[in-house]
GROMACS .gro file of C-alpha atoms in nm:
model
  299
    1VAL     CA    1  -0.012  -0.016  -0.008
    2THR     CA    2   0.101   0.343  -0.065
    3ILE     CA    3   0.019   0.666   0.054
    4LEU     CA    4   0.032   1.009  -0.145
    5THR     CA    5   0.018   1.291   0.127
    6GLY     CA    6   0.065   1.654   0.092
    7SER     CA    7   0.069   1.643   0.527
    8SER     CA    8   0.516   1.735   0.572
    9GLU     CA    9   0.745   1.536   0.855
   10ILE     CA   10   0.867   1.778   0.999
   11GLY     CA   11   0.992   1.533   1.281
   12GLN     CA   12   0.712   1.468   1.498
   13GLY     CA   13   0.581   1.124   1.305
   14SER     CA   14   0.374   1.198   1.165
   15GLU     CA   15   0.433   0.916   0.900
   16THR     CA   16   0.468   0.724   1.139
   17VAL     CA   17   0.100   0.700   1.267
   18ILE     CA   18  -0.065   0.793   0.902
   19ALA     CA   19   0.099   0.446   0.836
   20GLN     CA   20  -0.057   0.338   1.128
   21ILE     CA   21  -0.397   0.446   1.065
   22VAL     CA   22  -0.398   0.253   0.698
   23ALA     CA   23  -0.287  -0.011   0.819
   24GLU     CA   24  -0.531  -0.065   1.142
   25GLU     CA   25  -0.811  -0.038   0.870
   26LEU     CA   26  -0.672  -0.257   0.622
   27GLY     CA   27  -0.604  -0.498   0.813
   28LEU     CA   28  -0.158  -0.575   0.709
   29PRO     CA   29   0.167  -0.467   0.843
   30ILE     CA   30   0.258  -0.172   0.885
   31LYS     CA   31   0.581  -0.307   0.730
   32ASN     CA   32   0.350  -0.308   0.366
   33ILE     CA   33   0.296   0.036   0.432
   34ARG     CA   34   0.487   0.327   0.256
   35VAL     CA   35   0.428   0.669   0.296
   36VAL     CA   36   0.557   0.922   0.033
   37ASN     CA   37   0.505   1.322   0.125
   38ASN     CA   38   0.822   1.490  -0.089
   39ASP     CA   39   0.720   1.546  -0.383
   40THR     CA   40   0.430   1.824  -0.443
   41ASP     CA   41   0.476   1.695  -0.813
   42LEU     CA   42   0.296   1.327  -0.673
   43THR     CA   43   0.103   1.406  -0.298
   44PRO     CA   44  -0.203   1.580  -0.297
   45TRP     CA   45  -0.249   1.983  -0.234
   46ASP     CA   46  -0.345   1.960   0.172
   47VAL     CA   47  -0.325   2.290   0.391
   48GLY     CA   48  -0.013   2.293   0.570
   49VAL     CA   49   0.141   2.073   0.885
   50HIS     CA   50   0.027   2.377   1.161
   51ALA     CA   51  -0.256   2.395   1.404
   52SER     CA   52  -0.178   2.040   1.590
   53ARG     CA   53  -0.374   1.969   1.348
   54THR     CA   54  -0.177   1.687   1.129
   55THR     CA   55  -0.244   1.365   1.321
   56PHE     CA   56  -0.665   1.487   1.276
   57ILE     CA   57  -0.699   1.615   0.923
   58ALA     CA   58  -0.442   1.391   0.771
   59GLY     CA   59  -0.515   1.118   1.007
   60ASN     CA   60  -0.906   1.130   0.896
   61SER     CA   61  -0.793   1.165   0.543
   62ALA     CA   62  -0.639   0.870   0.486
   63TRP     CA   63  -0.849   0.676   0.745
   64ARG     CA   64  -1.100   0.762   0.506
   65ALA     CA   65  -0.895   0.664   0.172
   66ALA     CA   66  -0.814   0.355   0.331
   67ARG     CA   67  -1.249   0.349   0.457
   68LYS     CA   68  -1.273   0.263   0.119
   69ALA     CA   69  -1.013   0.109  -0.018
   70ARG     CA   70  -1.140  -0.176   0.258
   71ASP     CA   71  -1.496  -0.176   0.143
   72LYS     CA   72  -1.310  -0.237  -0.252
   73ARG     CA   73  -1.103  -0.510  -0.105
   74LEU     CA   74  -1.390  -0.649   0.084
   75GLY     CA   75  -1.581  -0.655  -0.216
   76ALA     CA   76  -1.400  -0.869  -0.372
   77ALA     CA   77  -1.340  -1.077  -0.093
   78ALA     CA   78  -1.701  -1.142  -0.097
   79ALA     CA   79  -1.759  -1.254  -0.470
   80ARG     CA   80  -1.453  -1.466  -0.520
   81LEU     CA   81  -1.543  -1.707  -0.162
   82GLN     CA   82  -1.843  -1.613  -0.224
   83ARG     CA   83  -2.058  -1.468   0.090
   84ASP     CA   84  -2.142  -1.186   0.232
   85PRO     CA   85  -1.942  -0.928   0.283
   86ALA     CA   86  -2.072  -0.804   0.585
   87ASP     CA   87  -1.964  -1.119   0.702
   88LEU     CA   88  -1.561  -1.045   0.625
   89ASP     CA   89  -1.279  -0.839   0.846
   90LEU     CA   90  -0.951  -0.747   0.730
   91ALA     CA   91  -0.694  -0.848   0.965
   92GLU     CA   92  -0.296  -0.977   0.969
   93GLY     CA   93  -0.297  -0.924   0.576
   94ASN     CA   94  -0.603  -1.164   0.561
   95VAL     CA   95  -1.012  -1.176   0.432
   96VAL     CA   96  -1.132  -1.388   0.801
   97GLU     CA   97  -1.470  -1.388   0.884
   98ARG     CA   98  -1.567  -1.161   1.123
   99SER     CA   99  -1.742  -1.368   1.395
  100SER     CA  100  -1.441  -1.631   1.407
  101GLY     CA  101  -1.167  -1.430   1.352
  102GLN     CA  102  -1.028  -1.753   1.110
  103PRO     CA  103  -0.843  -1.673   0.782
  104LEU     CA  104  -1.006  -1.724   0.454
  105GLU     CA  105  -0.752  -1.594   0.174
  106SER     CA  106  -0.423  -1.355   0.188
  107ILE     CA  107  -0.518  -0.966   0.092
  108GLY     CA  108  -0.251  -1.038  -0.174
  109LYS     CA  109  -0.475  -1.293  -0.362
  110ILE     CA  110  -0.790  -1.044  -0.345
  111ILE     CA  111  -0.579  -0.746  -0.545
  112ARG     CA  112  -0.406  -1.001  -0.743
  113GLY     CA  113  -0.769  -1.198  -0.800
  114LEU     CA  114  -0.881  -0.811  -0.916
  115HIS     CA  115  -0.589  -0.731  -1.176
  116PHE     CA  116  -0.589  -1.059  -1.365
  117GLY     CA  117  -0.985  -1.026  -1.282
  118ARG     CA  118  -1.193  -1.260  -1.577
  119THR     CA  119  -1.493  -0.955  -1.654
  120LYS     CA  120  -1.305  -0.648  -1.523
  121ASN     CA  121  -0.935  -0.621  -1.417
  122GLU     CA  122  -0.935  -0.307  -1.201
  123LEU     CA  123  -0.624  -0.082  -0.936
  124ILE     CA  124  -0.779   0.015  -0.640
  125MET     CA  125  -0.734   0.309  -0.587
  126THR     CA  126  -0.925   0.599  -0.325
  127ALA     CA  127  -0.866   0.969  -0.257
  128GLU     CA  128  -1.035   1.157   0.006
  129PHE     CA  129  -0.972   1.535   0.137
  130TYR     CA  130  -1.116   1.598   0.531
  131GLU     CA  131  -1.145   1.998   0.557
  132PRO     CA  132  -1.368   1.982   0.923
  133PRO     CA  133  -1.647   2.124   0.997
  134SER     CA  134  -1.664   2.461   1.124
  135SER     CA  135  -1.823   2.735   1.214
  136PRO     CA  136  -1.534   3.093   1.093
  137PRO     CA  137  -1.599   3.408   1.319
  138ASP     CA  138  -1.833   3.666   1.323
  139GLU     CA  139  -1.826   3.969   1.364
  140GLN     CA  140  -1.745   4.020   1.760
  141GLN     CA  141  -1.483   3.708   1.675
  142ARG     CA  142  -1.755   3.453   1.767
  143GLY     CA  143  -1.758   3.128   1.625
  144ASN     CA  144  -1.682   2.743   1.632
  145ILE     CA  145  -1.316   2.747   1.472
  146SER     CA  146  -1.249   2.280   1.530
  147PRO     CA  147  -1.494   2.016   1.533
  148CYS     CA  148  -1.250   1.967   1.882
  149TYR     CA  149  -1.053   2.040   2.094
  150ALA     CA  150  -0.721   1.959   2.347
  151PHE     CA  151  -0.706   2.010   2.726
  152GLY     CA  152  -0.391   1.935   2.928
  153THR     CA  153  -0.256   2.035   3.251
  154HIS     CA  154   0.091   2.101   3.404
  155VAL     CA  155   0.214   2.113   3.760
  156ALA     CA  156   0.578   2.241   3.790
  157GLU     CA  157   0.801   2.188   4.140
  158VAL     CA  158   1.091   2.433   4.128
  159GLU     CA  159   1.338   2.568   4.374
  160VAL     CA  160   1.467   2.902   4.383
  161ASP     CA  161   1.796   3.085   4.494
  162LEU     CA  162   1.704   3.369   4.646
  163GLU     CA  163   2.114   3.456   4.676
  164THR     CA  164   2.177   3.435   4.296
  165GLY     CA  165   1.789   3.495   4.145
  166VAL     CA  166   1.822   3.096   3.980
  167VAL     CA  167   1.543   2.917   3.942
  168LYS     CA  168   1.566   2.513   3.878
  169VAL     CA  169   1.338   2.394   3.789
  170LEU     CA  170   1.264   1.989   3.951
  171ARG     CA  171   0.994   1.837   3.829
  172ILE     CA  172   0.707   1.865   3.548
  173THR     CA  173   0.390   1.676   3.584
  174ALA     CA  174   0.139   1.715   3.233
  175ALA     CA  175  -0.139   1.478   3.188
  176HIS     CA  176  -0.290   1.540   2.919
  177ASP     CA  177  -0.621   1.478   2.664
  178VAL     CA  178  -0.516   1.320   2.394
  179GLY     CA  179  -0.817   1.146   2.244
  180ARG     CA  180  -0.675   0.851   2.170
  181VAL     CA  181  -0.370   0.711   2.143
  182ILE     CA  182  -0.192   0.555   1.776
  183ASN     CA  183   0.141   0.575   1.850
  184ARG     CA  184   0.259   0.609   2.264
  185LEU     CA  185   0.662   0.678   2.234
  186GLY     CA  186   0.566   0.943   1.995
  187ILE     CA  187   0.375   1.053   2.161
  188GLU     CA  188   0.539   1.057   2.466
  189GLY     CA  189   0.810   1.227   2.255
  190GLN     CA  190   0.602   1.515   2.135
  191VAL     CA  191   0.448   1.575   2.505
  192GLU     CA  192   0.903   1.593   2.608
  193GLY     CA  193   0.966   1.797   2.371
  194GLY     CA  194   0.629   2.081   2.462
  195ILE     CA  195   0.835   2.053   2.800
  196ALA     CA  196   1.167   2.160   2.682
  197GLN     CA  197   1.031   2.384   2.418
  198GLY     CA  198   0.828   2.553   2.726
  199ILE     CA  199   1.195   2.564   2.950
  200GLY     CA  200   1.328   2.703   2.746
  201TYR     CA  201   1.067   3.014   2.656
  202CYS     CA  202   1.051   3.099   3.064
  203LEU     CA  203   1.392   3.050   3.162
  204LEU     CA  204   1.657   3.076   2.836
  205GLU     CA  205   1.534   3.209   2.517
  206GLU     CA  206   1.535   3.609   2.448
  207LEU     CA  207   1.546   3.732   2.111
  208LYS     CA  208   1.732   4.049   2.142
  209VAL     CA  209   1.645   4.345   1.927
  210ASP     CA  210   1.719   4.667   1.881
  211GLY     CA  211   1.660   4.833   1.548
  212GLY     CA  212   1.599   4.579   1.300
  213ARG     CA  213   1.929   4.417   1.433
  214VAL     CA  214   1.908   4.071   1.587
  215LEU     CA  215   2.148   4.142   1.898
  216ASN     CA  216   2.169   3.809   1.967
  217PRO     CA  217   2.244   3.563   1.687
  218THR     CA  218   2.371   3.252   1.754
  219PHE     CA  219   2.323   2.990   1.963
  220THR     CA  220   2.591   3.097   2.170
  221ASP     CA  221   2.418   3.381   2.268
  222TYR     CA  222   2.056   3.216   2.253
  223LYS     CA  223   2.040   3.020   2.535
  224MET     CA  224   1.843   2.638   2.477
  225CYS     CA  225   1.801   2.387   2.603
  226THR     CA  226   1.873   1.995   2.599
  227THR     CA  227   1.906   1.732   2.777
  228THR     CA  228   2.103   1.812   3.080
  229ASP     CA  229   1.915   2.080   3.182
  230LEU     CA  230   1.513   1.911   3.113
  231PRO     CA  231   1.375   1.815   3.494
  232GLU     CA  232   1.210   1.463   3.618
  233LEU     CA  233   0.921   1.461   3.378
  234ASP     CA  234   0.596   1.268   3.513
  235ILE     CA  235   0.330   1.212   3.185
  236SER     CA  236  -0.026   1.048   3.174
  237PHE     CA  237  -0.302   1.048   2.925
  238VAL     CA  238  -0.619   1.056   2.957
  239GLU     CA  239  -0.755   0.892   2.649
  240THR     CA  240  -1.144   1.007   2.544
  241HIS     CA  241  -1.182   0.918   2.210
  242ASP     CA  242  -1.299   1.205   2.045
  243PRO     CA  243  -1.543   1.083   1.810
  244ALA     CA  244  -1.424   1.342   1.515
  245GLY     CA  245  -1.063   1.264   1.525
  246PRO     CA  246  -0.946   0.941   1.329
  247PHE     CA  247  -0.985   0.660   1.559
  248GLY     CA  248  -1.063   0.864   1.810
  249ALA     CA  249  -0.750   1.090   1.848
  250LYS     CA  250  -0.685   1.463   1.882
  251GLY     CA  251  -0.323   1.651   1.786
  252ILE     CA  252  -0.111   1.725   2.081
  253GLY     CA  253   0.180   1.929   1.912
  254GLU     CA  254   0.169   2.265   2.060
  255SER     CA  255  -0.064   2.207   2.391
  256PRO     CA  256   0.299   2.045   2.627
  257MET     CA  257   0.448   2.399   2.531
  258ILE     CA  258   0.158   2.635   2.641
  259PRO     CA  259   0.153   2.553   2.980
  260VAL     CA  260   0.511   2.578   3.164
  261ALA     CA  261   0.586   2.928   3.128
  262ALA     CA  262   0.251   2.957   3.351
  263ALA     CA  263   0.277   2.648   3.606
  264ILE     CA  264   0.695   2.779   3.612
  265ALA     CA  265   0.615   3.150   3.690
  266ASN     CA  266   0.342   3.004   3.950
  267ALA     CA  267   0.577   2.799   4.098
  268VAL     CA  268   0.769   3.085   4.188
  269TYR     CA  269   0.546   3.284   4.283
  270HIS     CA  270   0.430   3.079   4.590
  271ALA     CA  271   0.789   3.015   4.636
  272THR     CA  272   0.835   3.346   4.700
  273GLY     CA  273   0.582   3.552   4.686
  274VAL     CA  274   0.677   3.742   4.442
  275ARG     CA  275   0.525   3.773   4.086
  276PHE     CA  276   0.685   3.781   3.714
  277THR     CA  277   0.512   3.916   3.411
  278GLU     CA  278   0.817   3.908   3.228
  279LEU     CA  279   1.020   3.616   3.057
  280PRO     CA  280   1.251   3.514   3.084
  281LEU     CA  281   1.348   3.423   3.372
  282THR     CA  282   1.668   3.499   3.421
  283PRO     CA  283   1.888   3.438   3.677
  284GLU     CA  284   1.950   3.873   3.666
  285ARG     CA  285   1.571   3.937   3.619
  286VAL     CA  286   1.456   3.714   3.893
  287LEU     CA  287   1.742   3.860   4.161
  288ASN     CA  288   1.586   4.255   4.078
  289LYS     CA  289   1.264   4.186   4.139
  290LEU     CA  290   1.361   3.965   4.492
  291LYS     CA  291   1.534   4.294   4.573
  292GLU     CA  292   1.295   4.553   4.477
  293ALA     CA  293   1.029   4.307   4.719
  294ARG     CA  294   1.251   4.351   4.989
  295ALA     CA  295   1.257   4.692   4.974
  296ALA     CA  296   0.919   4.742   4.972
  297GLY     CA  297   0.897   4.573   5.210
  298HIS     CA  298   0.607   4.280   5.044
  299HIS     CA  299   0.927   3.977   5.086
   0.00000   0.00000   0.00000
């Protein structure tokens, strides 16, 4: 099975997820699935990889195209085996009896039977474009722009050195409603990466611009998190099976990054009694604010 998709693989694991969705629907091992997404002369148009929408949008497109292919395969199998299509299923590379799971014929034989049929020759090729139902915002900016929404909660545990202003993150606990987990390792990586970005945004990263000129254009002066900067991570998922998503899945891309800075800043406030409203929380900025609070008698 070859999937032609306009959805780009940018390291987020979309190729694996799309292949998993199609493999599940067609009853095939994932090794039999090939994803082509790197040639716009061949692939269909896609809105773009953004807005935490790839698994949801491209996954829905792939799932619906695979569902059409599944129906064609079952129809061909029913004709070959002289069975009712409703009595058949696809699993582990075979057409099986739905009630018992007993293999009846390999999917490969069914496909070849279509290619070289006596009365009709056919290739199974299907296409699907999925655009989610939505209500664009009106003049008051009220509307429902998405058919599903992701939810997440983060808790940050921190230590603040009152003499140096250094904020150390000890632990981040993250729980996300993701609908259905399709690729466990991939989704854990998404959350870990989002937390790393959030910590960098909160504690390290600051683009300094003066008169249109970037003053810290290299990674020597613009600090980013590495693996050694990450605290202990406690990640969990709430599976809710969203009815709009492929196999109940939602998007996860941006969600893990959004709560991190707020959780850390709130934890720093809880530890010191000083509220910070400017990022990043550099030692200099934290120390100056702590000194101001002491001078004002608030700490």
